[in-house]
Coordinates of N, CA and C in Angstrom, one line a residue:
M1169 N -52.9 -133.2 23.1 CA -53.2 -132.1 24.0 C -54.7 -132.1 24.1
S1170 N -55.2 -131.8 25.3 CA -56.6 -131.8 25.6 C -57.1 -130.4 25.4
P1171 N -58.3 -130.2 24.7 CA -58.9 -128.9 24.5 C -59.2 -128.2 25.8
A1172 N -59.4 -129.0 26.9 CA -59.6 -128.4 28.2 C -58.4 -127.8 28.8
M1173 N -57.2 -128.1 28.3 CA -56.0 -127.6 28.8 C -55.3 -126.6 27.8
P1174 N -55.8 -125.3 27.8 CA -55.2 -124.4 26.8 C -53.7 -124.2 27.1
V1175 N -53.0 -123.9 26.0 CA -51.6 -123.7 26.1 C -51.3 -122.2 26.4
D1176 N -50.5 -122.0 27.4 CA -50.1 -120.7 27.8 C -48.6 -120.5 27.3
L1177 N -48.5 -120.0 26.1 CA -47.1 -119.9 25.5 C -46.2 -119.1 26.3
W1178 N -46.7 -118.0 27.0 CA -45.8 -117.2 27.8 C -45.3 -118.1 29.0
A1179 N -46.1 -118.9 29.6 CA -45.7 -119.7 30.7 C -44.7 -120.8 30.2
M1180 N -44.9 -121.3 29.0 CA -44.0 -122.2 28.4 C -42.7 -121.6 28.2
F1181 N -42.6 -120.4 27.6 CA -41.4 -119.7 27.3 C -40.6 -119.5 28.7
L1182 N -41.3 -119.0 29.7 CA -40.7 -118.7 31.0 C -40.2 -119.9 31.6
H1183 N -40.9 -121.0 31.5 CA -40.5 -122.3 32.1 C -39.2 -122.8 31.4
F1184 N -39.2 -122.7 30.1 CA -38.0 -123.2 29.4 C -36.8 -122.2 29.6
M1185 N -37.1 -121.0 29.9 CA -36.0 -120.1 30.3 C -35.4 -120.5 31.6
A1186 N -36.2 -120.9 32.5 CA -35.7 -121.4 33.8 C -34.9 -122.7 33.6
M1187 N -35.4 -123.6 32.8 CA -34.8 -124.8 32.5 C -33.4 -124.6 31.8
S1188 N -33.4 -123.6 31.0 CA -32.1 -123.3 30.3 C -31.0 -123.0 31.3
L1189 N -31.3 -122.4 32.4 CA -30.3 -122.1 33.4 C -29.9 -123.3 34.2
L1190 N -30.7 -124.4 34.1 CA -30.4 -125.6 34.9 C -29.9 -126.7 33.9
S1191 N -29.6 -126.4 32.7 CA -29.3 -127.4 31.7 C -27.8 -127.7 31.7
I1192 N -27.3 -127.8 32.9 CA -25.9 -128.2 33.1 C -25.7 -129.6 32.7
G1193 N -24.8 -129.9 31.8 CA -24.7 -131.3 31.3 C -25.5 -131.5 30.1
G1194 N -26.2 -130.5 29.6 CA -27.0 -130.5 28.4 C -28.5 -130.4 28.7
A1195 N -29.2 -130.1 27.7 CA -30.7 -129.9 27.9 C -31.4 -131.2 28.4
V1196 N -30.9 -132.3 28.1 CA -31.5 -133.6 28.5 C -31.5 -133.7 30.1
A1197 N -30.6 -133.0 30.7 CA -30.6 -133.0 32.2 C -31.8 -132.3 32.8
T1198 N -32.6 -131.6 32.0 CA -33.8 -130.9 32.5 C -35.0 -131.7 32.3
V1199 N -34.9 -132.9 31.7 CA -36.1 -133.7 31.4 C -37.0 -133.9 32.6
P1200 N -36.5 -134.2 33.8 CA -37.5 -134.4 34.9 C -38.4 -133.2 35.2
D1201 N -37.8 -132.0 35.2 CA -38.7 -130.8 35.4 C -39.6 -130.4 34.2
I1202 N -39.0 -130.6 33.0 CA -39.9 -130.4 31.9 C -41.1 -131.4 31.9
H1203 N -40.8 -132.6 32.2 CA -41.9 -133.6 32.4 C -42.9 -133.1 33.4
R1204 N -42.4 -132.7 34.6 CA -43.3 -132.3 35.6 C -44.2 -131.1 35.1
F1205 N -43.6 -130.2 34.4 CA -44.4 -129.0 34.0 C -45.3 -129.4 32.8
V1206 N -44.8 -130.0 31.8 CA -45.6 -130.3 30.6 C -46.7 -131.4 30.8
V1207 N -46.3 -132.5 31.5 CA -47.2 -133.6 31.7 C -48.0 -133.5 33.0
E1208 N -47.3 -133.4 34.1 CA -48.0 -133.5 35.4 C -48.8 -132.2 35.8
E1209 N -48.1 -131.0 35.6 CA -48.7 -129.8 36.0 C -49.7 -129.2 35.0
R1210 N -49.3 -129.2 33.8 CA -50.1 -128.6 32.7 C -51.0 -129.5 32.0
G1211 N -50.6 -130.8 31.9 CA -51.4 -131.8 31.2 C -51.4 -131.6 29.7
W1212 N -50.4 -131.0 29.2 CA -50.4 -130.7 27.7 C -50.0 -132.0 26.9
L1213 N -49.3 -132.9 27.5 CA -48.9 -134.2 26.9 C -49.1 -135.3 27.9
G1214 N -49.2 -136.5 27.5 CA -49.3 -137.7 28.3 C -47.8 -138.2 28.5
D1215 N -47.7 -139.2 29.4 CA -46.4 -139.8 29.7 C -45.8 -140.4 28.4
A1216 N -46.6 -141.2 27.7 CA -46.1 -141.8 26.5 C -45.7 -140.8 25.4
Q1217 N -46.5 -139.8 25.2 CA -46.2 -138.8 24.2 C -45.0 -138.0 24.5
F1218 N -44.8 -137.7 25.8 CA -43.6 -137.0 26.3 C -42.3 -137.9 26.0
T1219 N -42.4 -139.2 26.4 CA -41.2 -140.1 26.2 C -41.0 -140.3 24.7
D1220 N -42.1 -140.5 23.9 CA -41.9 -140.6 22.5 C -41.3 -139.4 21.9
S1221 N -41.6 -138.2 22.3 CA -41.0 -137.0 21.8 C -39.5 -137.0 22.0
I1222 N -39.1 -137.4 23.2 CA -37.6 -137.4 23.5 C -37.0 -138.5 22.6
A1223 N -37.6 -139.7 22.6 CA -37.0 -140.8 21.8 C -36.8 -140.4 20.4
L1224 N -37.8 -139.8 19.8 CA -37.8 -139.4 18.4 C -36.7 -138.4 18.1
A1225 N -36.6 -137.4 19.0 CA -35.5 -136.4 18.9 C -34.1 -137.0 19.1
Q1226 N -34.0 -137.9 20.0 CA -32.7 -138.5 20.2 C -32.3 -139.4 19.1
A1227 N -33.2 -140.0 18.4 CA -32.9 -140.9 17.3 C -32.5 -140.2 16.1
A1228 N -33.0 -138.9 16.0 CA -32.7 -138.1 14.8 C -31.3 -137.6 14.8
P1229 N -30.7 -137.4 13.7 CA -29.4 -136.8 13.7 C -29.5 -135.3 14.1
G1230 N -28.5 -134.8 14.7 CA -28.6 -133.4 15.1 C -28.3 -133.2 16.6
P1231 N -28.5 -132.0 17.1 CA -28.1 -131.7 18.5 C -29.0 -132.4 19.5
N1232 N -28.5 -132.6 20.7 CA -29.3 -133.2 21.8 C -30.5 -132.4 22.1
L1233 N -30.5 -131.1 21.8 CA -31.5 -130.2 22.2 C -32.8 -130.3 21.4
L1234 N -32.8 -131.1 20.3 CA -33.9 -131.3 19.5 C -35.2 -131.7 20.2
F1235 N -35.1 -132.4 21.3 CA -36.3 -132.9 22.0 C -37.1 -131.7 22.5
V1236 N -36.5 -130.5 22.8 CA -37.2 -129.3 23.2 C -38.1 -128.9 22.1
A1237 N -37.6 -128.9 20.9 CA -38.5 -128.5 19.7 C -39.6 -129.5 19.5
V1238 N -39.3 -130.8 19.6 CA -40.4 -131.8 19.4 C -41.5 -131.6 20.5
I1239 N -41.1 -131.4 21.7 CA -42.1 -131.2 22.8 C -42.9 -130.0 22.5
G1240 N -42.2 -128.9 22.2 CA -42.9 -127.6 21.8 C -43.9 -127.8 20.7
W1241 N -43.5 -128.6 19.6 CA -44.3 -128.9 18.5 C -45.6 -129.7 19.0
N1242 N -45.3 -130.7 19.8 CA -46.4 -131.6 20.2 C -47.4 -130.8 21.1
V1243 N -46.9 -129.8 21.8 CA -47.8 -129.0 22.7 C -48.6 -128.0 21.9
A1244 N -47.9 -127.2 21.0 CA -48.6 -126.1 20.4 C -48.1 -125.8 19.0
G1245 N -47.6 -126.8 18.3 CA -47.2 -126.6 16.9 C -46.1 -125.6 16.8
P1246 N -46.0 -124.8 15.6 CA -44.9 -123.9 15.4 C -44.7 -122.9 16.5
A1247 N -45.8 -122.4 17.1 CA -45.7 -121.4 18.2 C -45.1 -122.1 19.4
G1248 N -45.4 -123.3 19.7 CA -44.7 -124.1 20.8 C -43.3 -124.3 20.6
V1249 N -42.9 -124.5 19.3 CA -41.4 -124.7 19.0 C -40.7 -123.4 19.3
L1250 N -41.3 -122.3 18.8 CA -40.7 -121.0 19.1 C -40.6 -120.7 20.6
A1251 N -41.7 -120.9 21.3 CA -41.6 -120.6 22.8 C -40.6 -121.5 23.5
S1252 N -40.6 -122.8 23.2 CA -39.7 -123.7 23.9 C -38.3 -123.4 23.5
M1253 N -38.0 -123.3 22.3 CA -36.6 -123.2 21.8 C -36.0 -121.8 22.2
A1254 N -36.8 -120.7 22.0 CA -36.3 -119.4 22.4 C -36.1 -119.4 23.9
G1255 N -37.0 -120.0 24.7 CA -36.8 -120.0 26.1 C -35.6 -120.8 26.5
M1256 N -35.3 -121.9 25.9 CA -34.2 -122.8 26.2 C -32.9 -122.2 25.8
L1257 N -32.9 -121.5 24.7 CA -31.6 -121.0 24.1 C -31.1 -119.6 24.6
L1258 N -32.0 -118.7 24.8 CA -31.6 -117.3 25.1 C -30.8 -117.2 26.4
P1259 N -31.3 -117.7 27.6 CA -30.5 -117.5 28.8 C -29.2 -118.2 28.8
S1260 N -29.2 -119.5 28.5 CA -28.0 -120.3 28.6 C -26.9 -119.8 27.6
T1261 N -27.3 -119.4 26.4 CA -26.4 -118.9 25.4 C -25.7 -117.6 25.9
T1262 N -26.5 -116.7 26.4 CA -26.0 -115.5 26.9 C -25.1 -115.7 28.1
L1263 N -25.5 -116.5 29.0 CA -24.7 -116.8 30.2 C -23.5 -117.5 29.9
A1264 N -23.5 -118.5 29.0 CA -22.3 -119.2 28.6 C -21.3 -118.3 28.0
W1265 N -21.8 -117.4 27.1 CA -20.9 -116.5 26.4 C -20.2 -115.6 27.5
A1266 N -20.9 -115.0 28.4 CA -20.4 -114.1 29.3 C -19.5 -114.8 30.3
A1267 N -19.9 -116.0 30.8 CA -19.1 -116.7 31.8 C -17.8 -117.3 31.2
T1268 N -17.9 -117.7 30.0 CA -16.7 -118.2 29.3 C -15.6 -117.1 29.2
R1269 N -16.1 -115.9 28.8 CA -15.1 -114.8 28.6 C -14.5 -114.4 30.0
W1270 N -15.4 -114.4 31.0 CA -14.9 -114.1 32.3 C -14.0 -115.1 32.9
G1271 N -14.4 -116.4 32.8 CA -13.6 -117.5 33.3 C -12.3 -117.8 32.7
L1272 N -12.2 -117.5 31.4 CA -10.9 -117.7 30.7 C -9.9 -116.8 31.2
R1273 N -10.3 -115.6 31.6 CA -9.3 -114.6 32.1 C -8.9 -114.9 33.5
R1274 N -9.7 -115.8 34.2 CA -9.5 -116.1 35.6 C -9.4 -117.6 35.9
R1275 N -9.0 -118.4 34.9 CA -9.0 -119.8 35.1 C -8.2 -120.4 36.2
D1276 N -7.2 -119.7 36.7 CA -6.3 -120.2 37.7 C -6.8 -119.8 39.1
H1277 N -7.8 -119.0 39.2 CA -8.3 -118.7 40.5 C -9.0 -119.8 41.2
L1278 N -8.9 -119.9 42.5 CA -9.5 -121.0 43.3 C -11.0 -121.1 43.1
G1279 N -11.7 -120.0 43.1 CA -13.1 -120.0 42.9 C -13.6 -120.5 41.6
V1280 N -12.9 -120.2 40.5 CA -13.2 -120.7 39.2 C -13.0 -122.2 39.2
R1281 N -11.9 -122.7 39.8 CA -11.6 -124.2 39.8 C -12.7 -124.9 40.7
A1282 N -13.1 -124.3 41.8 CA -14.1 -124.9 42.7 C -15.4 -125.0 42.0
F1283 N -15.8 -123.9 41.3 CA -17.0 -123.9 40.5 C -17.1 -125.0 39.5
T1284 N -16.0 -125.1 38.7 CA -15.9 -126.1 37.7 C -16.0 -127.5 38.3
G1285 N -15.4 -127.8 39.4 CA -15.5 -129.1 40.0 C -16.9 -129.4 40.6
G1286 N -17.5 -128.4 41.1 CA -18.9 -128.5 41.6 C -19.9 -128.8 40.5
M1287 N -19.7 -128.2 39.4 CA -20.6 -128.5 38.3 C -20.6 -129.9 37.8
S1288 N -19.5 -130.6 38.0 CA -19.4 -132.0 37.6 C -20.4 -132.8 38.4
A1289 N -20.4 -132.6 39.7 CA -21.3 -133.4 40.5 C -22.8 -133.1 40.2
I1290 N -23.1 -131.8 40.0 CA -24.5 -131.4 39.6 C -24.9 -132.1 38.3
T1291 N -24.0 -132.1 37.4 CA -24.3 -132.7 36.0 C -24.6 -134.2 36.2
V1292 N -23.8 -134.9 36.9 CA -24.1 -136.3 37.1 C -25.5 -136.5 37.7
G1293 N -25.8 -135.8 38.8 CA -27.1 -135.9 39.4 C -28.3 -135.6 38.5
L1294 N -28.1 -134.5 37.7 CA -29.2 -134.2 36.8 C -29.4 -135.2 35.7
L1295 N -28.3 -135.8 35.2 CA -28.4 -136.8 34.2 C -29.0 -138.1 34.7
L1296 N -28.7 -138.5 35.9 CA -29.3 -139.7 36.6 C -30.8 -139.5 36.8
S1297 N -31.2 -138.3 37.2 CA -32.6 -138.1 37.3 C -33.4 -138.1 36.0
S1298 N -32.7 -137.6 34.9 CA -33.3 -137.7 33.6 C -33.5 -139.1 33.2
G1299 N -32.5 -140.0 33.4 CA -32.6 -141.4 33.1 C -33.7 -142.1 33.8
W1300 N -33.9 -141.7 35.1 CA -35.0 -142.3 35.9 C -36.3 -141.9 35.4
I1301 N -36.5 -140.6 35.0 CA -37.8 -140.2 34.5 C -38.1 -140.9 33.1
L1302 N -37.1 -141.0 32.3 CA -37.3 -141.6 31.0 C -37.5 -143.1 31.1
S1303 N -37.1 -143.8 32.2 CA -37.3 -145.2 32.3 C -38.7 -145.5 32.8
Q1304 N -39.5 -144.6 33.3 CA -40.7 -144.9 34.0 C -41.8 -145.6 33.1
P1305 N -41.9 -145.2 31.8 CA -42.9 -145.9 31.0 C -42.6 -147.4 30.9
A1306 N -41.3 -147.8 30.9 CA -40.9 -149.2 30.8 C -41.5 -150.0 31.9
W1307 N -41.7 -149.4 33.1 CA -42.2 -150.2 34.3 C -43.7 -150.4 34.2
R1308 N -44.3 -149.8 33.3 CA -45.8 -150.0 33.1 C -46.1 -150.9 32.0
M1309 N -45.1 -151.5 31.4 CA -45.3 -152.5 30.3 C -45.6 -153.9 30.9
P1310 N -46.1 -154.8 30.0 CA -46.3 -156.2 30.5 C -44.9 -156.7 31.0
A1311 N -45.0 -157.7 31.9 CA -43.8 -158.2 32.7 C -42.7 -158.5 31.8
R1312 N -42.9 -159.3 30.7 CA -41.9 -159.7 29.8 C -41.1 -158.5 29.2
Q1313 N -41.9 -157.5 28.7 CA -41.3 -156.4 28.1 C -40.6 -155.5 29.2
A1314 N -41.1 -155.4 30.4 CA -40.5 -154.6 31.4 C -39.2 -155.3 31.8
A1315 N -39.1 -156.6 31.9 CA -37.9 -157.3 32.2 C -36.9 -157.1 31.1
G1316 N -37.3 -157.1 29.8 CA -36.4 -156.9 28.7 C -35.9 -155.4 28.7
S1317 N -36.7 -154.5 29.1 CA -36.3 -153.1 29.2 C -35.3 -152.9 30.3
A1318 N -35.5 -153.6 31.4 CA -34.5 -153.5 32.6 C -33.2 -154.1 32.2
V1319 N -33.2 -155.2 31.5 CA -31.9 -155.8 31.1 C -31.2 -154.9 30.1
L1320 N -32.0 -154.4 29.1 CA -31.4 -153.5 28.1 C -30.8 -152.2 28.8
M1321 N -31.5 -151.7 29.8 CA -30.9 -150.5 30.5 C -29.6 -150.9 31.3
L1322 N -29.6 -152.0 31.9 CA -28.4 -152.4 32.7 C -27.3 -152.7 31.7
V1323 N -27.5 -153.4 30.6 CA -26.5 -153.6 29.6 C -25.9 -152.3 29.1
T1324 N -26.8 -151.3 28.8 CA -26.4 -150.0 28.3 C -25.5 -149.3 29.3
V1325 N -25.9 -149.3 30.6 CA -25.1 -148.7 31.6 C -23.7 -149.4 31.7
A1326 N -23.7 -150.7 31.8 CA -22.5 -151.4 31.9 C -21.5 -151.2 30.8
V1327 N -22.1 -151.2 29.6 CA -21.2 -151.0 28.4 C -20.7 -149.6 28.4
M1328 N -21.5 -148.6 28.7 CA -21.0 -147.2 28.7 C -19.9 -147.0 29.7
L1329 N -20.1 -147.6 30.9 CA -19.1 -147.5 32.0 C -17.8 -148.2 31.7
R1330 N -17.8 -149.3 31.0 CA -16.6 -150.1 30.9 C -15.9 -150.1 29.5
T1331 N -16.6 -149.5 28.5 CA -16.0 -149.5 27.2 C -16.0 -148.1 26.6
R1332 N -15.4 -148.0 25.4 CA -15.5 -146.8 24.6 C -16.4 -147.0 23.4
L1333 N -17.2 -148.0 23.4 CA -18.1 -148.3 22.3 C -19.1 -147.1 22.1
S1334 N -19.3 -146.8 20.8 CA -20.1 -145.7 20.5 C -21.6 -145.9 21.0
P1335 N -22.2 -144.9 21.5 CA -23.6 -145.1 22.0 C -24.6 -145.5 20.8
M1336 N -24.2 -145.2 19.6 CA -25.0 -145.5 18.4 C -25.3 -147.0 18.4
W1337 N -24.3 -147.9 18.8 CA -24.5 -149.3 18.8 C -25.5 -149.7 19.8
L1338 N -25.5 -149.0 20.9 CA -26.5 -149.3 21.9 C -27.9 -148.8 21.5
I1339 N -28.0 -147.7 20.8 CA -29.3 -147.3 20.3 C -29.8 -148.3 19.3
A1340 N -28.9 -148.8 18.4 CA -29.3 -149.8 17.4 C -29.8 -151.1 18.1
L1341 N -29.1 -151.5 19.2 CA -29.5 -152.6 20.0 C -30.9 -152.4 20.6
G1342 N -31.1 -151.2 21.1 CA -32.4 -150.9 21.7 C -33.5 -150.9 20.6
A1343 N -33.2 -150.4 19.4 CA -34.2 -150.5 18.3 C -34.5 -151.9 17.9
A1344 N -33.5 -152.7 17.9 CA -33.7 -154.2 17.5 C -34.5 -154.9 18.6
V1345 N -34.2 -154.7 19.8 CA -34.9 -155.3 20.9 C -36.4 -154.8 20.9
G1346 N -36.6 -153.5 20.7 CA -38.0 -153.0 20.6 C -38.7 -153.5 19.4
A1347 N -38.1 -153.6 18.3 CA -38.7 -154.2 17.1 C -39.2 -155.6 17.3
L1348 N -38.4 -156.3 18.0 CA -38.7 -157.7 18.3 C -39.8 -157.9 19.4
G1349 N -40.2 -156.7 20.0 CA -41.2 -156.8 21.0 C -40.7 -157.2 22.4
L1350 N -39.4 -157.2 22.6 CA -38.8 -157.7 23.8 C -38.7 -156.6 24.9
A1351 N -38.9 -155.4 24.5 CA -38.8 -154.3 25.4 C -39.8 -153.1 25.0

């Protein structure tokens, strides 16, 4: 973080609250806008530090949401963790609790079924945009490594679409390819 870019914890909290309401498909679906806010708009983190934060959190055991805490930590230490996690958890948890109670009582209504079907398409779109943002640092690598990254991404997508192989094997493959300097 640059000393010229002071951290506004209230702005961070409010932004993560908004992201919480867009986290359809999981918090990782909000990566593109979190990147825009934290890296491009506020300049609190660089591209590589942002991507490394997500990679570290995704490699660690625990919930997918850990990347929010790592980004908060990298931006403003413990106060950043509190602002980012409280912002991400409060709205979605409250809304999910209320909507689930309401929807369970009305699950056979046309509107509830239409809403559920529409959320599937939104989820796919958000996850694809997250993958696009996270792949960007790979395209700035030397040609050999960029090619290796592209092959690794295509193999990952193909394997996930065509098999029931655990993603952990693909993470291990990515770690091995990275350790060998091929991506």
